[in-house]
Amino acid sequence: MEVKMLKVTIDGEIKEYPRGISYAEIAEDFQKAKEDPIILAMADGKLRELHKRLKKDCTLSFLTTRDPIGNKSYRRSACLILLKAVYDVAGRENIDKTAIHYSVGSGFYFTMSGKTVLNQVFLDQVKQRMHEIVDAHMPIMKRSVSTDEAIRIFHENGMYDKEKLFRYRVGSSVNLYSLGDYEDYFYGYMANHTGYVKYFDLKLYDEGFVLELPGCSAPDVIPPFCPEEKIFHVQKESKEWVEKMDISCVGDLNDRITKEGIRNILLIQEALQEAKISRIAEQIVEEGNKKFVMIAGPSSSGKTTFSHRLSIQLTAHGMKPHPIAVDNYFVERDKTPLDEFGEKNFECLEAIDVEQFNKDMLALMNGERVELPVFNFKTGHREYKGDYLQLGPDDILVIEGIHGLNDKLSYALPKESKFKIYISALTQLNIDEHNRIPTTDGRLIRRIVRDARTRGTSAKDTIARWPSVRRGEEENIFPFQGDADAMFNSALVYELACLKVYAEPLLFGIDRDTPEYLEAKRLLKFFDYFVAVPSEDIPHNSILREFVGGSCFDV
């Protein structure tokens, strides 16, 4: 029987391949031209795993481990290999649970419970077993089963968090991945076989261990292990909070929402945040010599609402806080530096009139009367409208801006006069014990909802700009987070169930033929896990109100 030949357009060139050939086989013809291993394919704009087969004429492109999506597949596949190795070494009967939690350094933090003792000897055996699995180029198999069948499999294998998760899944089928005799569910695409995952390491850390992995910029290099201790302990504290509420995974949250509603969870979470803000205010007052509270954090962390709530707590502790936005010290728009793409770079330090900022802040510290500027974002000019300020003994400035933790912004101010706070939305909820929710996803969803409401920006444009925002964070915020005197986690355990109501219509509005549709589709699939909740009961001073609207503050 004659095999039908199909036309495939790759890099503008038309080639013919037999119908039914795998994308992996086609990729072999193009691997030499790539610096890094091809791990996924794009067929007519749709993401495809390499085991998929050619069925019709199409336009084809390839993603490597250097591409962000390809790197995620590499890391996901590494987690699958790790889990199989853990069970192979310890024996399934000796492991109650192996759970992924959050990013530490360049990798992921895991904990383990059961009869097996986690020590260096055990970890070395797991690492050796992982290398054996990688060297064997074991195929990562995928099969689709009904949701009911998946629930039965999860129950039989003791994966009760997954069993609970899929009881709320509307879809009729579930994709399962297997590696030899180990089968599991993962949110997102996998490598074709284990041979891709050549670079990894395991390190004991705190009460668990870290699976170290390479990033996009150097997919064949594991960066030095440099954990951010302060961030880790904030994440650990947040995880312990939600575990005390018996909510560690999305299935737990859905159970609570459907059985008792959201109000109690909401009130407890808001109370925990308010108590934390109060403790930070108390710490500032106790130190006695602080005149400048410097607040910084990545996009959509809730910095503005946090600064208002902190100001209220400072007032309750006898201080007189005054908010200052560093954005009011932007240079004239025509003097804004350009980035490597020729676009105005509002996120670099050079976009701020650092000299004038220091002159004004130093004058205020010395008791002088200063007229503060307001930046007109419509005209691109700094304006003065008679806003004068003079500080007394109990007055304190609450300064918010992305460079707040960088001493180059406030070089003229004595270090002892500054109290630095790092704020971020560090998601404390997992999809299930083997699928985490990246912190960046939570912040992106917040930004999509807020920008559509306050700036009329489409979800498509927000997603398109997100990589640039992330680059700015990597350069201007994250390197200084370790210098903070206090850290605040603005994530709320219930927020994604609420944001779903606002984000889904915006994501559905992205056309299928746009580059941003892939990300929109991923986020829409992600929202399928959550039972939606209304926003009526959210307090008007909640950080979430900064994004969904209805805040009592000017945000």
XYZ file of C-alpha atoms in Angstrom:
555
model
C 0.000 0.000 0.000
C 1.428 3.349 -1.055
C 2.179 5.782 1.778
C 0.778 9.253 1.226
C 3.398 12.005 1.237
C 2.554 15.258 2.998
C 3.998 18.743 2.534
C 5.612 20.284 5.604
C 6.802 23.899 5.635
C 9.785 24.358 7.969
C 11.702 27.648 8.144
C 10.077 28.742 4.890
C 11.198 25.584 3.081
C 8.710 22.949 1.870
C 9.671 19.327 2.497
C 7.787 16.085 1.984
C 7.346 13.432 4.672
C 5.249 10.274 4.787
C 1.928 10.480 6.592
C 2.260 8.949 10.083
C 5.907 9.869 10.668
C 6.560 11.173 14.184
C 7.639 14.736 14.819
C 10.669 13.260 16.591
C 11.824 11.655 13.322
C 11.351 14.927 11.431
C 13.238 16.780 14.180
C 16.299 14.591 13.548
C 16.741 16.273 10.170
C 16.972 19.696 11.826
C 18.780 18.958 15.074
C 22.241 19.704 13.656
C 21.185 23.273 12.944
C 20.091 23.770 16.528
C 22.426 24.667 19.388
C 20.253 22.805 21.925
C 18.122 19.627 21.881
C 14.731 19.872 20.166
C 12.150 18.885 22.780
C 8.747 20.010 21.374
C 7.147 20.881 18.046
C 4.707 23.553 16.877
C 2.361 22.339 14.139
C 0.242 25.101 12.608
C 0.705 27.125 15.787
C -0.308 24.275 18.109
C 2.139 22.870 20.644
C 2.833 19.169 20.134
C 4.934 16.524 21.874
C 7.449 14.766 19.648
C 5.729 11.368 19.829
C 2.770 12.848 17.921
C 2.533 11.909 14.249
C 2.110 13.855 11.043
C -1.485 13.651 9.772
C -1.814 16.496 7.244
C 0.083 19.212 5.376
C 1.284 21.775 7.914
C 3.754 24.442 8.935
C 6.169 23.054 11.487
C 8.669 24.647 13.862
C 10.675 23.270 16.756
C 11.302 24.317 20.351
C 14.526 23.505 22.169
C 15.454 23.299 25.847
C 16.567 26.942 25.574
C 13.040 28.136 24.788
C 10.931 28.932 27.893
C 8.240 26.375 26.977
C 10.874 23.771 26.129
C 12.716 24.424 29.385
C 9.487 23.881 31.344
C 9.055 20.501 29.634
C 12.640 19.606 30.560
C 12.029 20.497 34.212
C 8.689 18.682 34.303
C 10.285 15.562 32.799
C 13.073 15.765 35.397
C 10.445 15.725 38.154
C 8.886 12.574 36.681
C 12.312 10.872 36.557
C 12.995 11.942 40.143
C 9.713 10.493 41.429
C 10.300 7.169 39.689
C 13.842 7.025 41.070
C 12.638 7.752 44.619
C 10.139 4.891 44.466
C 12.625 2.553 42.750
C 15.232 3.122 45.486
C 12.950 3.213 48.536
C 10.154 0.921 47.435
C 6.640 2.325 47.093
C 5.566 0.749 50.386
C 8.169 2.832 52.262
C 7.130 6.234 50.898
C 3.918 7.893 52.061
C 4.362 11.084 50.082
C 6.933 12.901 47.955
C 5.780 16.464 47.340
C 7.078 19.378 45.284
C 6.717 22.808 46.870
C 8.416 25.936 45.514
C 11.465 27.188 43.660
C 14.744 27.284 45.553
C 17.738 28.572 43.640
C 17.507 27.169 40.132
C 15.447 24.145 41.132
C 12.516 22.837 43.144
C 12.210 22.045 46.829
C 10.767 18.617 47.700
C 9.818 16.960 50.968
C 9.386 13.261 51.674
C 7.524 11.290 54.331
C 7.356 7.598 55.160
C 9.579 4.852 56.561
C 12.589 5.779 54.432
C 15.043 8.172 56.071
C 16.033 11.127 53.923
C 19.820 11.508 54.174
C 22.807 11.973 51.875
C 23.233 8.214 51.298
C 19.621 7.875 50.139
C 19.859 11.010 47.987
C 23.036 9.724 46.308
C 21.259 6.453 45.492
C 18.320 8.373 43.985
C 20.694 10.489 41.901
C 22.465 7.355 40.625
C 19.121 5.785 39.729
C 18.098 8.962 37.887
C 21.282 8.801 35.791
C 20.523 5.150 34.963
C 17.013 6.100 33.832
C 18.373 8.982 31.731
C 21.099 6.833 30.136
C 18.495 4.197 29.213
C 16.562 6.750 27.091
C 13.339 5.300 28.497
C 10.281 6.477 26.540
C 7.877 8.731 28.436
C 4.544 7.213 27.490
C 1.253 9.082 27.409
C -2.268 7.716 27.466
C -5.717 9.216 27.777
C -8.249 7.692 30.181
C -11.704 8.749 31.317
C -11.873 11.041 34.322
C -13.632 8.296 36.307
C -10.870 5.833 35.443
C -8.200 8.392 36.427
C -9.893 8.918 39.803
C -9.883 5.148 40.370
C -6.179 4.884 39.442
C -5.245 7.779 41.726
C -7.147 6.214 44.620
C -5.498 2.820 44.153
C -2.036 4.436 44.045
C -2.632 6.525 47.163
C -2.604 9.804 45.184
C -5.545 11.177 47.142
C -4.819 14.821 46.320
C -5.151 14.013 42.600
C -8.270 11.948 43.265
C -9.814 14.959 45.019
C -8.636 17.370 42.274
C -10.292 15.451 39.440
C -13.599 15.092 41.217
C -14.053 18.751 40.266
C -12.760 18.440 36.698
C -15.447 18.974 34.051
C -13.429 17.376 31.214
C -14.254 13.792 30.314
C -10.674 12.581 29.889
C -7.283 12.836 31.617
C -3.796 12.428 30.146
C -1.485 10.231 32.207
C 2.280 9.874 31.770
C 4.201 6.718 32.584
C 7.853 5.830 32.940
C 8.209 2.074 33.144
C 5.951 0.956 35.971
C 5.430 4.458 37.391
C 2.365 6.416 36.209
C 1.326 9.923 37.218
C -0.508 13.057 36.104
C 1.387 16.203 35.100
C 0.090 19.620 34.081
C 1.905 20.323 30.806
C 3.865 18.596 28.069
C 6.774 16.165 28.512
C 9.966 15.243 26.687
C 9.818 12.274 24.317
C 12.202 10.155 26.401
C 14.425 10.419 29.478
C 17.629 10.999 27.480
C 16.876 14.715 27.299
C 17.364 15.242 31.040
C 21.157 15.071 31.230
C 21.739 17.950 33.612
C 20.480 17.907 37.197
C 21.671 17.588 40.767
C 20.189 16.787 44.179
C 21.011 18.654 47.393
C 19.772 18.154 50.931
C 18.161 21.390 52.098
C 16.230 22.289 55.237
C 13.782 19.418 55.944
C 13.825 18.125 52.375
C 15.947 18.344 49.247
C 16.320 20.428 46.097
C 16.250 19.104 42.545
C 18.624 21.529 40.810
C 18.007 22.161 37.114
C 19.354 24.417 34.344
C 17.448 27.472 33.127
C 16.702 28.809 29.651
C 19.810 30.947 29.297
C 22.206 27.989 29.701
C 20.242 24.713 29.342
C 23.375 22.577 29.761
C 24.654 24.291 32.935
C 23.391 23.967 36.504
C 23.900 27.366 38.191
C 25.646 27.520 41.592
C 23.294 26.657 44.442
C 22.367 30.046 45.934
C 19.121 29.746 47.893
C 17.439 32.910 49.141
C 17.054 32.005 52.801
C 14.647 34.813 53.671
C 12.307 34.052 50.769
C 12.416 30.346 51.567
C 11.343 30.892 55.157
C 8.485 33.185 54.072
C 7.303 30.474 51.668
C 7.645 27.815 54.328
C 5.679 29.903 56.827
C 2.931 30.478 54.228
C 2.778 26.750 53.473
C 2.439 25.976 57.178
C -0.397 28.518 57.461
C -2.473 26.871 54.724
C -1.706 23.377 56.018
C -3.124 24.434 59.398
C -6.255 25.379 57.474
C -6.176 21.888 55.849
C -5.666 23.457 52.414
C -2.451 22.472 50.660
C -3.767 21.602 47.180
C -6.474 22.896 44.853
C -8.667 19.853 45.606
C -8.661 20.820 49.301
C -9.695 24.375 48.433
C -12.497 23.147 46.145
C -13.759 20.852 48.893
C -13.939 23.707 51.377
C -15.619 26.062 48.898
C -18.330 23.581 47.912
C -19.024 22.332 51.446
C -18.861 25.511 53.528
C -18.370 28.468 51.167
C -15.443 30.858 50.953
C -16.193 33.334 53.758
C -14.387 31.586 56.618
C -11.246 30.886 54.546
C -11.290 34.466 53.301
C -11.566 35.999 56.781
C -8.789 33.807 58.203
C -6.403 34.628 55.342
C -7.083 38.349 55.565
C -6.593 38.231 59.359
C -3.252 36.461 58.958
C -2.068 39.140 56.525
C -3.219 41.974 58.773
C -1.401 40.413 61.736
C 1.784 40.190 59.648
C 1.502 43.842 58.567
C 0.965 44.854 62.198
C 4.119 42.975 63.237
C 6.155 44.738 60.538
C 4.840 48.143 61.724
C 5.724 47.214 65.304
C 9.250 46.244 64.211
C 9.717 49.613 62.465
C 8.555 51.540 65.529
C 10.698 49.485 67.923
C 13.857 50.255 65.953
C 13.213 53.935 66.699
C 15.521 55.532 64.117
C 13.707 54.860 60.852
C 12.561 57.728 58.666
C 12.230 55.932 55.329
C 10.273 52.724 54.745
C 11.415 51.428 51.340
C 8.960 49.007 49.727
C 9.841 47.028 46.601
C 8.612 43.929 44.850
C 7.865 42.503 41.421
C 4.885 43.416 39.254
C 1.402 42.763 40.658
C 2.592 42.041 44.179
C 0.102 44.484 45.679
C 2.691 47.081 46.708
C 0.246 50.011 46.660
C -2.384 48.394 48.883
C 0.315 47.048 51.176
C 1.809 50.527 51.609
C -1.645 51.917 52.543
C -2.309 49.134 55.046
C 1.161 49.484 56.537
C 0.571 53.237 56.886
C -2.635 52.560 58.828
C -0.781 50.184 61.147
C 2.049 52.707 61.618
C -0.558 55.322 62.541
C -2.079 52.879 65.043
C 1.413 52.557 66.555
C 1.745 56.341 66.998
C 3.590 57.281 63.800
C 2.597 59.801 61.098
C 3.259 58.067 57.745
C 3.401 59.866 54.394
C 3.300 57.911 51.104
C 5.875 58.712 48.432
C 5.803 57.075 44.986
C 9.218 56.835 43.341
C 7.394 56.952 39.985
C 6.837 60.683 40.593
C 10.590 61.089 40.094
C 10.664 59.712 36.553
C 12.909 61.691 34.213
C 11.201 63.581 31.408
C 9.820 61.053 28.975
C 12.058 62.148 26.104
C 15.073 61.411 28.345
C 13.954 57.887 29.259
C 16.663 55.332 28.332
C 15.940 52.770 25.625
C 16.255 49.002 26.037
C 17.957 46.602 23.631
C 14.804 46.540 21.491
C 14.670 50.321 21.124
C 11.698 50.633 23.507
C 11.587 53.084 26.413
C 12.876 51.316 29.513
C 10.836 52.638 32.450
C 12.117 49.892 34.744
C 15.828 50.718 34.828
C 17.279 52.943 37.561
C 18.335 55.510 34.941
C 14.636 56.203 34.253
C 14.499 57.817 37.715
C 15.892 61.276 38.559
C 17.957 59.762 41.366
C 19.785 63.019 42.131
C 16.571 65.011 42.695
C 15.044 62.184 44.727
C 18.036 62.121 47.082
C 18.119 65.908 47.332
C 14.446 66.004 48.381
C 14.633 63.054 50.779
C 17.784 64.371 52.472
C 16.159 67.789 52.907
C 13.095 66.176 54.471
C 15.273 64.160 56.854
C 16.987 67.394 57.913
C 13.631 68.963 58.800
C 13.347 71.238 55.745
C 10.082 72.055 53.962
C 10.061 70.422 50.502
C 7.693 70.666 47.541
C 7.150 67.176 46.178
C 6.614 66.468 42.465
C 3.840 64.601 40.695
C 4.623 62.880 37.395
C 1.995 63.433 34.696
C 1.901 60.127 32.808
C -0.245 61.618 30.042
C 2.170 64.436 29.162
C 5.381 62.717 30.263
C 6.439 65.677 32.430
C 7.120 66.121 36.133
C 4.837 68.769 37.677
C 4.809 70.772 40.923
C 1.383 71.630 42.353
C 2.123 73.012 45.792
C 2.386 69.643 47.578
C 4.678 70.642 50.473
C 5.900 68.372 53.254
C 7.950 68.880 56.408
C 8.743 66.031 58.782
C 8.337 66.135 62.542
C 9.681 63.667 65.126
C 6.912 61.112 64.551
C 6.673 61.510 60.767
C 7.907 58.699 58.534
C 7.987 58.325 54.740
C 6.541 55.186 53.156
C 8.302 54.984 49.789
C 7.131 52.555 47.128
C 9.013 51.737 43.927
C 10.698 48.826 42.177
C 14.188 50.109 43.111
C 13.361 50.623 46.779
C 15.821 47.972 48.009
C 18.681 49.222 45.826
C 20.891 51.607 47.822
C 21.857 53.356 44.574
C 18.350 54.854 44.537
C 18.778 56.366 48.018
C 22.575 56.732 48.098
C 22.515 59.980 50.139
C 20.372 58.579 52.953
C 22.054 56.932 55.962
C 21.486 53.173 55.967
C 20.295 53.254 59.561
C 17.450 55.604 58.564
C 15.977 53.080 56.104
C 13.745 50.082 56.727
C 13.468 47.862 53.643
C 10.484 45.630 52.872
C 10.286 43.090 50.043
C 6.782 42.106 48.964
C 5.789 39.391 46.506
C 2.846 37.112 45.796
C 4.418 33.759 46.703
C 1.728 31.244 45.840
C 1.346 28.805 48.730
C -1.071 26.457 46.954
C -0.186 23.427 44.805
C -2.334 21.919 42.056
C -1.458 18.579 43.643
C 1.593 17.083 45.349
C 3.538 16.758 42.067
C 2.317 19.897 40.225
C 3.141 23.314 41.629
C 1.641 26.705 40.808
C 4.488 29.031 39.773
C 4.499 32.371 41.556
C 4.819 34.119 38.188
C 1.499 32.599 37.039
C -0.341 34.111 39.988
C 1.172 37.538 39.342
C 0.500 37.387 35.597
C -3.170 36.574 36.227
C -3.425 39.449 38.712
C -1.909 41.808 36.129
C -4.198 40.633 33.311
C -7.260 41.376 35.451
C -5.996 44.709 36.819
C -4.698 46.116 33.517
C -7.927 45.278 31.699
C -9.917 47.076 34.403
C -7.737 50.138 35.031
C -5.858 50.685 31.779
C -8.064 49.090 29.140
C -5.167 46.791 28.210
C -6.133 43.523 26.537
C -5.029 40.182 27.960
C -3.146 39.652 24.698
C -1.068 42.815 25.200
C -0.404 42.024 28.863
C 0.840 38.534 27.979
C 2.986 39.952 25.143
C 4.660 42.421 27.505
C 5.153 39.941 30.361
C 8.606 38.641 29.250
C 9.905 42.231 29.242
C 8.448 42.821 32.712
C 10.105 39.627 33.947
C 13.490 40.722 32.540
C 13.156 44.007 34.395
C 12.422 42.144 37.635
C 15.443 39.893 37.176
C 17.687 42.925 36.711
C 16.236 45.460 39.144
C 14.372 43.681 41.950
C 15.387 40.081 42.618
C 19.122 40.791 43.140
C 18.258 43.019 46.135
C 15.554 40.958 47.870
C 18.062 39.483 50.321
C 18.771 43.000 51.681
C 15.224 43.383 53.025
C 14.630 43.877 56.749
C 11.188 42.278 56.409
C 9.366 40.229 53.791
C 5.654 40.051 53.113
C 3.786 37.429 51.114
C 0.746 39.047 49.503
C -0.668 35.828 47.978
C -4.062 34.704 49.286
C -4.949 31.020 49.241
C -8.403 31.723 47.787
C -7.460 34.342 45.191
C -7.186 32.191 42.041
C -10.718 30.864 42.583
C -11.868 34.492 42.614
C -9.640 35.766 39.798
C -10.988 32.979 37.567
C -14.284 34.858 37.224
C -12.507 37.936 35.873
C -9.651 36.360 33.900
C -11.457 33.693 31.879
C -13.470 36.071 29.639
C -10.324 38.115 28.966
C -8.321 35.004 28.015
C -11.106 33.651 25.798
C -10.913 36.969 23.913
C -7.450 36.155 22.528
C -7.574 34.966 18.910
C -6.277 31.492 18.140
C -3.937 32.724 15.409
C -1.933 35.033 17.707
C 1.349 34.120 19.435
C -0.236 34.848 22.829
C -2.952 32.224 22.381
C -0.656 29.413 23.570
C -0.216 31.086 26.938
C -3.919 31.957 27.119
C -4.836 28.330 26.445
C -2.455 27.137 29.168
C -3.962 29.527 31.703
C -7.518 28.574 30.728
C -6.672 24.914 31.247
C -5.161 25.865 34.596
C -8.406 27.566 35.674
C -10.297 24.329 34.955
C -8.952 23.002 38.256
C -10.675 25.697 40.326
C -14.228 26.078 41.551
C -14.986 29.768 40.990
C -16.098 32.044 43.833
C -17.657 35.541 43.747
C -15.856 38.599 45.104
C -18.657 40.120 47.215
C -17.220 39.003 50.560
C -13.674 40.255 49.898
C -12.911 43.136 52.311
C -12.465 46.518 50.658
C -8.953 46.855 52.081
C -7.837 43.452 50.746
C -4.799 43.324 48.501
C -6.947 41.403 46.006
C -9.160 44.499 45.625
C -6.212 46.225 43.926
C -6.794 43.828 41.027
C -10.526 43.036 40.926
C -11.677 46.537 41.920
C -13.671 47.910 44.827
C -10.712 48.941 46.989
C -11.167 51.588 49.672
C -7.706 52.867 48.755
C -6.676 54.929 45.745
C -5.072 52.104 43.758
